[in-house]
Short mmCIF file of C-alpha atoms and ligand atoms in Angstrom, two decimals:
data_model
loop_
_atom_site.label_atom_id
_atom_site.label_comp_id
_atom_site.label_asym_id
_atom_site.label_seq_id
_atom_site.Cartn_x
_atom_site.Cartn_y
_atom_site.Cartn_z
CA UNK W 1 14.96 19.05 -16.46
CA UNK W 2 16.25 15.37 -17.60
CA UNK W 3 15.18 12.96 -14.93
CA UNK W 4 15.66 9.53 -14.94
CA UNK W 5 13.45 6.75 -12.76
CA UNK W 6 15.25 3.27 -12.31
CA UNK W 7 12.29 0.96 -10.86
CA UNK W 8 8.95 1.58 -12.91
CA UNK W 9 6.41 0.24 -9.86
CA UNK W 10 3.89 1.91 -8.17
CA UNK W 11 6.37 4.83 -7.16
CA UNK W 12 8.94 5.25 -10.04
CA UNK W 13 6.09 4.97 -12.58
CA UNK W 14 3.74 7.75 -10.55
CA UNK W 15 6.49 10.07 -10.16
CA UNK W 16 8.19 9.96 -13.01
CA UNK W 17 4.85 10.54 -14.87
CA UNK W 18 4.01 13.25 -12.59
CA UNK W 19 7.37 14.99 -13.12
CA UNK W 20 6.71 14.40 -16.80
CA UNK W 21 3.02 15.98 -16.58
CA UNK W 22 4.62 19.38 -15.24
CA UNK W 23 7.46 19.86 -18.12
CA UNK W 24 10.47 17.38 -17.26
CA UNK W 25 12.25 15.25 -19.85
CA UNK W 26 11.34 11.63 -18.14
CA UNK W 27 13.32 8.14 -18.94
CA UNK W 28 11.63 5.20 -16.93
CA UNK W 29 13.75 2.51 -16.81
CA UNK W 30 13.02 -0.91 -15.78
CA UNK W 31 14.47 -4.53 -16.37
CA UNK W 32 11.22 -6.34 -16.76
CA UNK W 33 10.91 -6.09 -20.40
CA UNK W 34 7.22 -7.41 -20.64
CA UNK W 35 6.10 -4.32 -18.18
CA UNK W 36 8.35 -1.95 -20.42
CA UNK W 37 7.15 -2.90 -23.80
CA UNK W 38 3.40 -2.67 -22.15
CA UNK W 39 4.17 0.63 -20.94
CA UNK W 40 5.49 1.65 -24.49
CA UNK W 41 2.40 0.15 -26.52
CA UNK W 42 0.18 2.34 -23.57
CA UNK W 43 -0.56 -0.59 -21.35
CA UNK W 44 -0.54 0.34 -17.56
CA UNK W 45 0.54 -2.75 -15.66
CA UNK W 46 -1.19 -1.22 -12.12
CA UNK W 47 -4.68 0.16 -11.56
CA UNK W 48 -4.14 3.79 -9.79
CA UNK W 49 -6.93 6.06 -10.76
CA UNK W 50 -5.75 9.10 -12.69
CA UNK W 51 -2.59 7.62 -13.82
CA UNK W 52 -3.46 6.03 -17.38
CA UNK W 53 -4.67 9.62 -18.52
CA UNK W 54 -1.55 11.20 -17.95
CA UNK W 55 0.87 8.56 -18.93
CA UNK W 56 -1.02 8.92 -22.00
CA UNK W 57 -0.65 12.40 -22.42
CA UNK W 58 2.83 12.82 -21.18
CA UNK W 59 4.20 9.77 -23.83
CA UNK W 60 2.26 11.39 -26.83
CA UNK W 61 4.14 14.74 -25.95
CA UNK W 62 7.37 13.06 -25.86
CA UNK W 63 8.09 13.90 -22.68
CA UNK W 64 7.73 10.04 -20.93
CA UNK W 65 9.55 7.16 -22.53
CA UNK W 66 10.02 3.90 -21.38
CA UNK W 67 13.15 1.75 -21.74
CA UNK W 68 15.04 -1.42 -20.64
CA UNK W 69 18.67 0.04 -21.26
CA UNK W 70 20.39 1.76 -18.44
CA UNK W 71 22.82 3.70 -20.40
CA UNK W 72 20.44 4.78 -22.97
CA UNK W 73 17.97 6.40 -19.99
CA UNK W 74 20.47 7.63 -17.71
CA UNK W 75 22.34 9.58 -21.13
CA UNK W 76 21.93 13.95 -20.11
CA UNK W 77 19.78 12.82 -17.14
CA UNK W 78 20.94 15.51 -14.35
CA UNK W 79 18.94 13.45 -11.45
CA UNK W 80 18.43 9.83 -11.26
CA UNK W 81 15.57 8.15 -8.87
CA UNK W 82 16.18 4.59 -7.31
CA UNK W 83 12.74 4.07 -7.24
CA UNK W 84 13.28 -0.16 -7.25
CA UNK W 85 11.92 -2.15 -4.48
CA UNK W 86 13.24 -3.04 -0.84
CA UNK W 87 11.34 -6.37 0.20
CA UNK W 88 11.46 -7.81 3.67
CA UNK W 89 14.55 -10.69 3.72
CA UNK W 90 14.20 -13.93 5.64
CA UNK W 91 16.19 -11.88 8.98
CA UNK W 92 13.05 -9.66 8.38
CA UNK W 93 15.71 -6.47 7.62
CA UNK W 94 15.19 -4.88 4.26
CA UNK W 95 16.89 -6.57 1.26
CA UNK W 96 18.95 -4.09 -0.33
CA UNK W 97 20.29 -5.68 -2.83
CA UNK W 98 18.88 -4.24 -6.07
CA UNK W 99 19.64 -0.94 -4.26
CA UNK W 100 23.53 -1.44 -4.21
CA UNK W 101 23.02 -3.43 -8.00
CA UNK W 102 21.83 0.08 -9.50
CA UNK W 103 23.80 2.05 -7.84
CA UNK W 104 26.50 -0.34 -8.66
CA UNK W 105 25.16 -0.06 -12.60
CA UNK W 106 25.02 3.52 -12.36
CA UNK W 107 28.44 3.88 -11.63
CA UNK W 108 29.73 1.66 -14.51
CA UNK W 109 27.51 3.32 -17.18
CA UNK W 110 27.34 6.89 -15.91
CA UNK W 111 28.48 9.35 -18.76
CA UNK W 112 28.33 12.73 -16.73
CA UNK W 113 27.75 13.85 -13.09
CA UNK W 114 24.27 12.93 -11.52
CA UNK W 115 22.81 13.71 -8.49
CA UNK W 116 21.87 10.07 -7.27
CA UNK W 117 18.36 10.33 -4.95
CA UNK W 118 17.15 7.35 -3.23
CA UNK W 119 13.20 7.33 -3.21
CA UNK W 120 13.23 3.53 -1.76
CA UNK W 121 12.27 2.76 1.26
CA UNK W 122 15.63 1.89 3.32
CA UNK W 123 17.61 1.42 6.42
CA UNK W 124 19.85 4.29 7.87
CA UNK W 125 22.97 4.40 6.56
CA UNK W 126 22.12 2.94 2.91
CA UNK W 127 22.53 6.53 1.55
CA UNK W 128 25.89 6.66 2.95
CA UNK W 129 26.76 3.26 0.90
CA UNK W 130 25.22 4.49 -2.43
CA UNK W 131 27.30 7.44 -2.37
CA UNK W 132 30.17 4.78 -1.44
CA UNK W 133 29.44 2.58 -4.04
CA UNK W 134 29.09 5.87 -6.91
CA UNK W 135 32.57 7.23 -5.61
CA UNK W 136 34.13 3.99 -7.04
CA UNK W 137 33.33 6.05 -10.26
CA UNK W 138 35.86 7.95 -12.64
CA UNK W 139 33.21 10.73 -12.41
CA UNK W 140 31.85 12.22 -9.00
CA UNK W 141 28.31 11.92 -8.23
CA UNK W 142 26.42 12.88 -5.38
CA UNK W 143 23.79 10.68 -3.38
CA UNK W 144 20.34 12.22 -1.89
CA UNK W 145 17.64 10.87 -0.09
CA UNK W 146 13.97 11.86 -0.89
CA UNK W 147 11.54 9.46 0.78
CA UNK W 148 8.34 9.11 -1.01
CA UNK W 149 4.80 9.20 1.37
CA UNK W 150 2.35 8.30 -1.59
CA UNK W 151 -0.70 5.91 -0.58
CA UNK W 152 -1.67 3.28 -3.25
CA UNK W 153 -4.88 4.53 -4.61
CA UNK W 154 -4.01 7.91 -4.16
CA UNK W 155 -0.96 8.34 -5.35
CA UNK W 156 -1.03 10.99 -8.61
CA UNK W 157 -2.87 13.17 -5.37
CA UNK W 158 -0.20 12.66 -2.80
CA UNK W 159 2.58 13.08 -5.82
CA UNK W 160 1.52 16.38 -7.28
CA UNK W 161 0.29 17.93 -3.62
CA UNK W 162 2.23 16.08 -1.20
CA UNK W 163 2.22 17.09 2.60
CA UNK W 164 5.61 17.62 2.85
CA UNK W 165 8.80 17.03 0.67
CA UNK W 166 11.74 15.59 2.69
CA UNK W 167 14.88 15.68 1.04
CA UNK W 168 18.04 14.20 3.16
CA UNK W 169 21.23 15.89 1.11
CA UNK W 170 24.77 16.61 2.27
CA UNK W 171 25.14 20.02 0.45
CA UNK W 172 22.93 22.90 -0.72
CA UNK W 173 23.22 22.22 -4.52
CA UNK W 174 21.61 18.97 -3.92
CA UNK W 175 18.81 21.06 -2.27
CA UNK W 176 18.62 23.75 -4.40
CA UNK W 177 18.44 20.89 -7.16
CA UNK W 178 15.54 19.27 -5.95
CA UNK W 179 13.55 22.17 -4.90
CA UNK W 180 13.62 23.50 -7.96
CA UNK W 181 12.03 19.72 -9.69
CA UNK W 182 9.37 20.09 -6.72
CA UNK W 183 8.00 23.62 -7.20
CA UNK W 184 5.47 22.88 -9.46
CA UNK W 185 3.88 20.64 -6.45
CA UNK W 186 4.51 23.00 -3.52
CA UNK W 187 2.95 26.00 -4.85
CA UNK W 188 0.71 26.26 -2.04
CA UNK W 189 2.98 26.45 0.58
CA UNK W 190 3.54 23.16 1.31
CA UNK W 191 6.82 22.52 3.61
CA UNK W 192 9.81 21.29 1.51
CA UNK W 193 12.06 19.83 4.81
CA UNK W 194 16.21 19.59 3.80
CA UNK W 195 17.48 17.41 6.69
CA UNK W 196 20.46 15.06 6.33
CA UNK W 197 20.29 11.34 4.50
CA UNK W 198 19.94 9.58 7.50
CA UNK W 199 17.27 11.39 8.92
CA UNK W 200 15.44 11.20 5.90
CA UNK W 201 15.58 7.52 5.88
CA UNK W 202 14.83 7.72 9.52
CA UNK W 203 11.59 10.08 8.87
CA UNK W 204 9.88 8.00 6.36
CA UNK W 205 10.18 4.43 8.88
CA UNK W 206 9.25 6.47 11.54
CA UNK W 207 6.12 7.99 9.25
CA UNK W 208 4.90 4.60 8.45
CA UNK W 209 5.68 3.11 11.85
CA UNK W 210 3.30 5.96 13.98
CA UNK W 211 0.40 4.99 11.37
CA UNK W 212 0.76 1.38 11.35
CA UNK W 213 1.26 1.63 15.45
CA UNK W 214 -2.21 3.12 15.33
CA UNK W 215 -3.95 0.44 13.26
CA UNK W 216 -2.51 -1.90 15.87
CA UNK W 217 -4.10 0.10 18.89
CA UNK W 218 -7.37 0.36 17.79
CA UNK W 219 -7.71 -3.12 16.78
CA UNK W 220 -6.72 -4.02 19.90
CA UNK W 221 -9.22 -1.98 21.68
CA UNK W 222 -11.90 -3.20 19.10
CA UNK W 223 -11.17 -6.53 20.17
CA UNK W 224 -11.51 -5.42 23.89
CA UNK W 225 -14.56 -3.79 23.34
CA UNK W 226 -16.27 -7.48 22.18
CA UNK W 227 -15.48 -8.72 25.19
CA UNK W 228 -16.94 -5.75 27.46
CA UNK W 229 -19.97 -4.62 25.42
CA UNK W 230 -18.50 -1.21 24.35
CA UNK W 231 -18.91 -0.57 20.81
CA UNK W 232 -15.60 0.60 18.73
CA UNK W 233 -17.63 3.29 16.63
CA UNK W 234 -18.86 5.15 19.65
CA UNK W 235 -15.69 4.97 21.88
CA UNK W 236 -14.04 6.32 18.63
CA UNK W 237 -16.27 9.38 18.27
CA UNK W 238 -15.44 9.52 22.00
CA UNK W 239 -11.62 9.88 21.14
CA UNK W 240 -11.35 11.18 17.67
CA UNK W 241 -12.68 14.79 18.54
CA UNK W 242 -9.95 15.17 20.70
CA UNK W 243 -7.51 17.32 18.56
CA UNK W 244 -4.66 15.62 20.11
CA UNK W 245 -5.75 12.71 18.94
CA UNK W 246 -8.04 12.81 15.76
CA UNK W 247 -10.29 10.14 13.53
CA UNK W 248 -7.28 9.47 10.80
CA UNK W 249 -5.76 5.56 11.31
CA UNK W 250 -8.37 5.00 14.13
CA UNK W 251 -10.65 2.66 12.00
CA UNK W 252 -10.67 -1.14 13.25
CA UNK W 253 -10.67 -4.14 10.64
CA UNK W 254 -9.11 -6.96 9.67
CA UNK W 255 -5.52 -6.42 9.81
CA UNK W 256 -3.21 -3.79 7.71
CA UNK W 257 -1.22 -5.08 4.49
CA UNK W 258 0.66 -3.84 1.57
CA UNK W 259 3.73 -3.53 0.55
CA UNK W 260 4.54 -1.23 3.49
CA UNK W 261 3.90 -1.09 6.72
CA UNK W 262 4.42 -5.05 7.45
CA UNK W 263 7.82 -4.95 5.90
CA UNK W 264 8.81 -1.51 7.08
CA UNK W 265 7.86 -2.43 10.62
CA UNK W 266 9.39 -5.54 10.34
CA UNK W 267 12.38 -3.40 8.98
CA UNK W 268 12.75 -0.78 11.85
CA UNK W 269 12.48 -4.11 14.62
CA UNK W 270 15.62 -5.47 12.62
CA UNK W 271 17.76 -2.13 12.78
CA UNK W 272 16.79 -1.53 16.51
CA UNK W 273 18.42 -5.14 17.07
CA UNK W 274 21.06 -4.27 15.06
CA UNK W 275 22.10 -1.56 17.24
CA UNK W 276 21.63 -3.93 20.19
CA UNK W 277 18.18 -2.21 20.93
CA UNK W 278 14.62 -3.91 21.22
CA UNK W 279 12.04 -2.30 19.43
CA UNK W 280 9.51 -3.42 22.11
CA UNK W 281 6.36 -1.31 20.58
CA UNK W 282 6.76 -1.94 17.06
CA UNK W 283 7.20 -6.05 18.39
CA UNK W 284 4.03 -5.79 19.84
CA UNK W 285 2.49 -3.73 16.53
CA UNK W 286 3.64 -6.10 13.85
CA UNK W 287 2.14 -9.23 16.52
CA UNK W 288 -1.25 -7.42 16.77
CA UNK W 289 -1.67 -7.26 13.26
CA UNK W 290 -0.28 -10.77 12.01
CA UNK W 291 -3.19 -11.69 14.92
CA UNK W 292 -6.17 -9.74 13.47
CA UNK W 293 -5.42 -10.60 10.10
CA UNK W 294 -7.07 -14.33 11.33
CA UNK W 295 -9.89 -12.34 13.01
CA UNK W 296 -12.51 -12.79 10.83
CA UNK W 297 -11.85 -16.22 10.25
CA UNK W 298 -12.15 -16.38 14.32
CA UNK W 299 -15.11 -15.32 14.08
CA UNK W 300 -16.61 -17.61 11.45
CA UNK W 301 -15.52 -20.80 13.00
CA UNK W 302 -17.35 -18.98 16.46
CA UNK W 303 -20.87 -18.73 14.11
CA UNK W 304 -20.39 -21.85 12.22
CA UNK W 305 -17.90 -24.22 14.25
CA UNK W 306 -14.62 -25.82 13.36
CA UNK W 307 -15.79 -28.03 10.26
CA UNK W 308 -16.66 -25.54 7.03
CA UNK W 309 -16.47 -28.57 4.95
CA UNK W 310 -20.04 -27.82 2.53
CA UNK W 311 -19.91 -24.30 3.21
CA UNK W 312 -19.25 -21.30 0.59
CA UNK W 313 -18.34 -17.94 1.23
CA UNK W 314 -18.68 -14.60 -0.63
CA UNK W 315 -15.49 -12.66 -0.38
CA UNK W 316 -15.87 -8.84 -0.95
CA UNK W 317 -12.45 -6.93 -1.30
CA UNK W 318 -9.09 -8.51 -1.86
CA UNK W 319 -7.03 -5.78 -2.17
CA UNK W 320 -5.10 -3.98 0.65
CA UNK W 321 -7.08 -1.49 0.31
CA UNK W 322 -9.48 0.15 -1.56
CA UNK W 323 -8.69 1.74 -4.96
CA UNK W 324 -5.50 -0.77 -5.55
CA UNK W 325 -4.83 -3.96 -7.28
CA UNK W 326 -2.07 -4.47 -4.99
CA UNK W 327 -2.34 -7.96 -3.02
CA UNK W 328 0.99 -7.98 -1.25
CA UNK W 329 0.22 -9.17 2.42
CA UNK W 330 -3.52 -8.35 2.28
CA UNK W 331 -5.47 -9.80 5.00
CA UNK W 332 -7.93 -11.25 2.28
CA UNK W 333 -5.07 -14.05 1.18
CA UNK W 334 -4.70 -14.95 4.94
CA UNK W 335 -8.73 -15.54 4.97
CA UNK W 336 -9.24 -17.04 1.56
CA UNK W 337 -5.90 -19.81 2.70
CA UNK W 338 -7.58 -20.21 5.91
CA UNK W 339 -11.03 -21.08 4.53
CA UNK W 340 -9.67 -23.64 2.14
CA UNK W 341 -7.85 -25.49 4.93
CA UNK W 342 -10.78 -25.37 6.61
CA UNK W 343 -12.71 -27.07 3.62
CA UNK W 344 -14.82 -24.10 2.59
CA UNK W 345 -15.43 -22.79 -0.86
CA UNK W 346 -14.83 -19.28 -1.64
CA UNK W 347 -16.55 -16.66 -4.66
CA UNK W 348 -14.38 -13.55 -4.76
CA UNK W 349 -15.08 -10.00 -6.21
CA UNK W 350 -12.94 -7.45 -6.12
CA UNK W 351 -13.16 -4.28 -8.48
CA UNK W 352 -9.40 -4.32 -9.58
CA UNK W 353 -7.34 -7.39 -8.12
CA UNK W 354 -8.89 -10.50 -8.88
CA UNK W 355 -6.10 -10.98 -11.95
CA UNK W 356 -3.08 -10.56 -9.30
CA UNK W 357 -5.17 -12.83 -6.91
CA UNK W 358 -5.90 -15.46 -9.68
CA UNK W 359 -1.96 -15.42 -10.28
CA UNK W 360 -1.82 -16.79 -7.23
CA UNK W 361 -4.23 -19.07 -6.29
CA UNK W 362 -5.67 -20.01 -9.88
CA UNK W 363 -8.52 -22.02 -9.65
CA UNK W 364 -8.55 -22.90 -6.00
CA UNK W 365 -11.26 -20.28 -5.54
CA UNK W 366 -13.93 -18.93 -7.66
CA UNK W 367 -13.79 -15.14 -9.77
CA UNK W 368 -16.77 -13.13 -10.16
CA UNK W 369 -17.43 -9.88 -11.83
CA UNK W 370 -20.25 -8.42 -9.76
CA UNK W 371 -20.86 -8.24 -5.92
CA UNK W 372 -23.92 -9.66 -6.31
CA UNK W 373 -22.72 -13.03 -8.41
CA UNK W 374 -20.08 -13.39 -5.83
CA UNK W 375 -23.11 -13.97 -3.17
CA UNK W 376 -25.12 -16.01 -5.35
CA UNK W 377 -24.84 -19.68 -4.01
CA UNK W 378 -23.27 -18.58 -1.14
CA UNK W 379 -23.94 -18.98 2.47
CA UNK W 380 -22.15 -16.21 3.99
CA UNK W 381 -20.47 -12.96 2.83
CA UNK W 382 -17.28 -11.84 4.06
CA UNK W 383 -16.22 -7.91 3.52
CA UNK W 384 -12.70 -7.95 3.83
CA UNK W 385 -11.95 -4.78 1.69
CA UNK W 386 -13.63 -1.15 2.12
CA UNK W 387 -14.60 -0.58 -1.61
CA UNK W 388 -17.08 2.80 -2.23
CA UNK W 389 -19.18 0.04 -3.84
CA UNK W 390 -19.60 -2.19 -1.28
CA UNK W 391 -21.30 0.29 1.28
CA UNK W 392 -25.19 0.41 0.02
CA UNK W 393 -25.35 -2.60 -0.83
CA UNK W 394 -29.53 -3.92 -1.65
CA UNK W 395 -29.51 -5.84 1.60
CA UNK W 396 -33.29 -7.19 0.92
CA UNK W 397 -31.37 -8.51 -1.87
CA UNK W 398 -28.64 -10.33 0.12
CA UNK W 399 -30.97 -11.87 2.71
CA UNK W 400 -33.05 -13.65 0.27
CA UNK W 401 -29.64 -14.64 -1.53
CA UNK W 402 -27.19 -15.39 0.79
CA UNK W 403 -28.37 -19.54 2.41
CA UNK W 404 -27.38 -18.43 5.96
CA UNK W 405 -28.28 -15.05 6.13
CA UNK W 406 -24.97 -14.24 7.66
CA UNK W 407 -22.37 -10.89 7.28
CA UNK W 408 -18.76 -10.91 8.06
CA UNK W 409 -17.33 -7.22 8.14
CA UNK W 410 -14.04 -7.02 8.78
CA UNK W 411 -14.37 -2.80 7.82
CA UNK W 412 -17.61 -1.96 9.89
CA UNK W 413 -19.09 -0.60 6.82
CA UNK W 414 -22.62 -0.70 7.83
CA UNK W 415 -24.96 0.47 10.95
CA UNK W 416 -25.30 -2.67 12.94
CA UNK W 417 -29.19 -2.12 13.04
CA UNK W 418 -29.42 -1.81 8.95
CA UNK W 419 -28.51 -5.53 7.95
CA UNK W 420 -30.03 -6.89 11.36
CA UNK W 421 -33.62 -4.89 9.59
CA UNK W 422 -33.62 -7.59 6.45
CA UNK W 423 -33.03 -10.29 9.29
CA UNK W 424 -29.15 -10.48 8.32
CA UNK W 425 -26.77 -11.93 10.87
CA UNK W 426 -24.08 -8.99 11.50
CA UNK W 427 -20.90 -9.91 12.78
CA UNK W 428 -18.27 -7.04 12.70
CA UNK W 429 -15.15 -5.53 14.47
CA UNK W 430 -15.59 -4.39 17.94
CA UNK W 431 -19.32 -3.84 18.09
CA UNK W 432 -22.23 -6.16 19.32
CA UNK W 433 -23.26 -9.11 16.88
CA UNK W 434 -27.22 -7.73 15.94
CA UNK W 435 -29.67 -9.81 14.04
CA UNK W 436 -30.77 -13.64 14.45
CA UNK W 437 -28.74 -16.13 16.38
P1 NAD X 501 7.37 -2.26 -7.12
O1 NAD X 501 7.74 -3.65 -6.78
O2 NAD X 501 5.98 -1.93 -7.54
O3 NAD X 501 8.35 -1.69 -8.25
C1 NAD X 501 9.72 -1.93 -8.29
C2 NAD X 501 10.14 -1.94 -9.75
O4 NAD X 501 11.56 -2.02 -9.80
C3 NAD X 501 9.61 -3.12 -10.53
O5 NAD X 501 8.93 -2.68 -11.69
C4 NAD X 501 10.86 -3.93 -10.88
O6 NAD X 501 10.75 -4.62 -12.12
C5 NAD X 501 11.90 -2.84 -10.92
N1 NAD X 501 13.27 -3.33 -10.78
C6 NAD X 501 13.74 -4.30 -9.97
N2 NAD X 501 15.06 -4.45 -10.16
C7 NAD X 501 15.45 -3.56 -11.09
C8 NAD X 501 16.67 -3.23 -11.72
N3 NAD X 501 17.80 -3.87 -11.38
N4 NAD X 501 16.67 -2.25 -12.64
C9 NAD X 501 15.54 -1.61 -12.97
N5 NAD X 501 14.35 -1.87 -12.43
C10 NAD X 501 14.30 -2.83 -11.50
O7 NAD X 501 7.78 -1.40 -5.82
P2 NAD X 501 7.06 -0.08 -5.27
O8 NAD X 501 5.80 -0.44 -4.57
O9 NAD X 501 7.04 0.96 -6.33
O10 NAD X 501 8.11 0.34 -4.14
C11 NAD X 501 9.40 0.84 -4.46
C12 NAD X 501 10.03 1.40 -3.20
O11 NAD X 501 9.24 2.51 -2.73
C13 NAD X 501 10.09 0.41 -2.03
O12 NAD X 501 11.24 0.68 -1.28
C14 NAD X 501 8.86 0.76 -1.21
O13 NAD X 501 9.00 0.42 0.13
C15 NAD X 501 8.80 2.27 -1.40
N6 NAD X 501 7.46 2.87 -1.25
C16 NAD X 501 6.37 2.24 -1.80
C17 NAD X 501 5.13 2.84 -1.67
C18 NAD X 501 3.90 2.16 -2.23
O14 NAD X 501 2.79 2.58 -1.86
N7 NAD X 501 4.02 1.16 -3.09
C19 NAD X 501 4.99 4.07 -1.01
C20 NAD X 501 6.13 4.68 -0.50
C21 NAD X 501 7.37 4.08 -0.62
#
């Protein structure tokens, strides 16, 4: 089939080169003509593992092209993806405005009928206006909703076997249209769920507003547990084998980020208001979070005291998450700004984002390309990201390196006992402080 992405980012880019990878003709388009020319030339402007291979493959076969010009990629395309971003606005609702523009631009340049599907993250009801805004078209078009659940990191995975496909359309052809460009991914029975636009855009807020609802919770009960001499770990073994409730989302840290869950939280408060409701959870969800992003930093000024004028930390992880380069709201930014204030000096590592992070702070803050340099004139570490490579590390090696023998873990990577053995402070989330004083 001819398929056309509009938004080449994390989600336009993975899907349209795993729609490529099974057959499809695939046209990403994109107005930023550096990341387009990159992407033509074989440069992958994000790290996701897996994803350079097949972009590779799927361009040399001719099946994945790259292009600036609307009109050219949308020409024989029979379904079109708004895959373009939906940023928080200063209200805190999401802004849709590059939505309406491409719909808007897809209606203008539009040669033949399309079937329209929204894969951006957006408000009930904004289906309802694309399809408005296409009808002011000589030809008719039809609008569908198909919310995308990828995680950063894991994306080609979730793409290519995805949980569940949700489609929101208003007729069967739509349907019938997209289950037939997702069969190659749910071969093995995996649920394909035809609903109606707006609970399609309701599902995937709803989706993202359980999870992040459960980051909020545990930190919260991390943060009691401090302060009653229960440790996190155990009370979560404690709940986690309880099938009703389960391990996933149940890990304490510093604070979920991305380019998700704050704004989509953020997103759901603002259409509650809207239809005079308060959103009295999600309030308290978003709060929680904002809160424990300036937890570890808490907890350094407890160790060292207000003034960390002379002091330099090693930063460990400033992605999101592991196995992105994505920065947007990570709780490592909120540290790093917080330690400067403060007067400290901060050596960063991170396996994949230190160019988006240097983007933004420059030189304010030092780069290094190992763990191990990062700590080297340092006199604390902070973990602020869970990388794989960050979880043995030689911690003989770190107490003899490392002037105050001190550990920040904001992700609880280690058994308290194993730095406390090389006579490491260990400060982490919701479980006892172990080693020297
Ligand atoms: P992104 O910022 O990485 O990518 C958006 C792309 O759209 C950019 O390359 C930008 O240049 C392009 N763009 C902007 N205006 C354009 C225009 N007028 N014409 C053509 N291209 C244009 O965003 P993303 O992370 O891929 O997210 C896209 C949407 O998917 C958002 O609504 C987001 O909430 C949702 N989503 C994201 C994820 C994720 O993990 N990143 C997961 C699920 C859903």
């Amino acid at each position: 089939m001819k398929i056309a992405i509009l938004g080449t980012g994390y989600v336009g880019l993975v899907t349209g080169t795993c729609l490529a990878d099974c057959g499809n003709e695939v046209t990403c388009i994109d107005k930023d003509a550096a990341k387009v020319l990159g992407l033509q030339q074989g440069r992958i402007p994000i790290y996701e593992p897996g994803l350079e291979e097949l972009v590779e493959r799927s361009s040399r076969e001719g099946r994945l092209r790259f292009t600036t010009e609307l009109a050219e990629g949308l020409r024989g395309a029979r379904v079109v993806f708004i895959c373009v971003g939906t940023p928080q606005s200063e209200s805190g609702a999401a802004d849709l405005s590059t939505v309406f523009a491409v719909a808007e631009a897809i209606a203008k340049v539009a040669e033949d009928p399309k079937l329209v599907v929204v894969k951006s993250t957006v408000p009930v009801g904004t289906n309802a206006k694309v399809l408005e805004i296409l009808s002011k078209a000589n030809i008719v078009h039809k609008a569908a909703s198909n919310p995308e659940f990828l995680k950063e990191g894991a994306a080609i995975e979730d793409c290519t076997k995805p949980d569940r496909v949700v489609v929101g359309v208003r007729d069967q052809e739509s349907a019938e249209l997209l289950r037939e460009l997702y069969a190659p991914f749910l071969r093995t029975e995996r649920p394909f769920l035809v609903m109606s636009p707006e609970s399609a855009e309701m599902t995937k807020y709803v989706a993202n507003a359980m999870l992040a609802t459960k980051i909020s919770f545990i930190n919260e009960m991390a943060n009691l547990c401090e302060r009653t001499h229960a440790d996190i770990n155990d009370v979560r073994r404690g709940i986690g084998h309880d099938v009703r409730i389960g391990f996933q989302f149940l890990f304490p840290g510093a604070g979920y980020g991305g380019s998700c869950f704050p704004k989509d939280i953020r997103a759901v408060i603002s259409m509650a208001a809207e239809k005079g409701m308060e959103s009295r959870i999600l309030q308290s969800v978003d709060a929680v979070n904002e809160a424990q992003k300036s937890r570890l930093f808490e907890k350094i000024k407890t160790h060292y005291g207000e003034k960390l004028g002379g002091k330099t930390f090693a930063i460990w992880g400033l992605a999101f998450k592991p196995r992105t380069d994505d920065i947007r709201e990570a709780p490592s930014l909120v540290l790093i700004n917080e330690l400067l204030r403060s007067g400290a000096k901060c050596r960063v590592h991170d396996p994949e984002a230190m160019d988006n992070v240097r983007s933004q702070l420059g030189d304010r803050i030092e780069y290094l390309d190992r763990p191990m340099d990062a700590v080297k004139g340092a006199d604390a570490l902070v973990i602020v990201t869970e990388w794989q490579e960050f979880r043995s590390p030689d911690f003989a090696t770190l107490a003899s390196t490392l002037r105050d023998k001190v550990v920040f873990d904001g992700r609880n990577l280690y058994e308290p006992k194993a730095p406390a053995a090389y006579g490491l402070t260990y400060h982490s989330i919701g479980r006892a402080t172990t080693g020297p004083r």
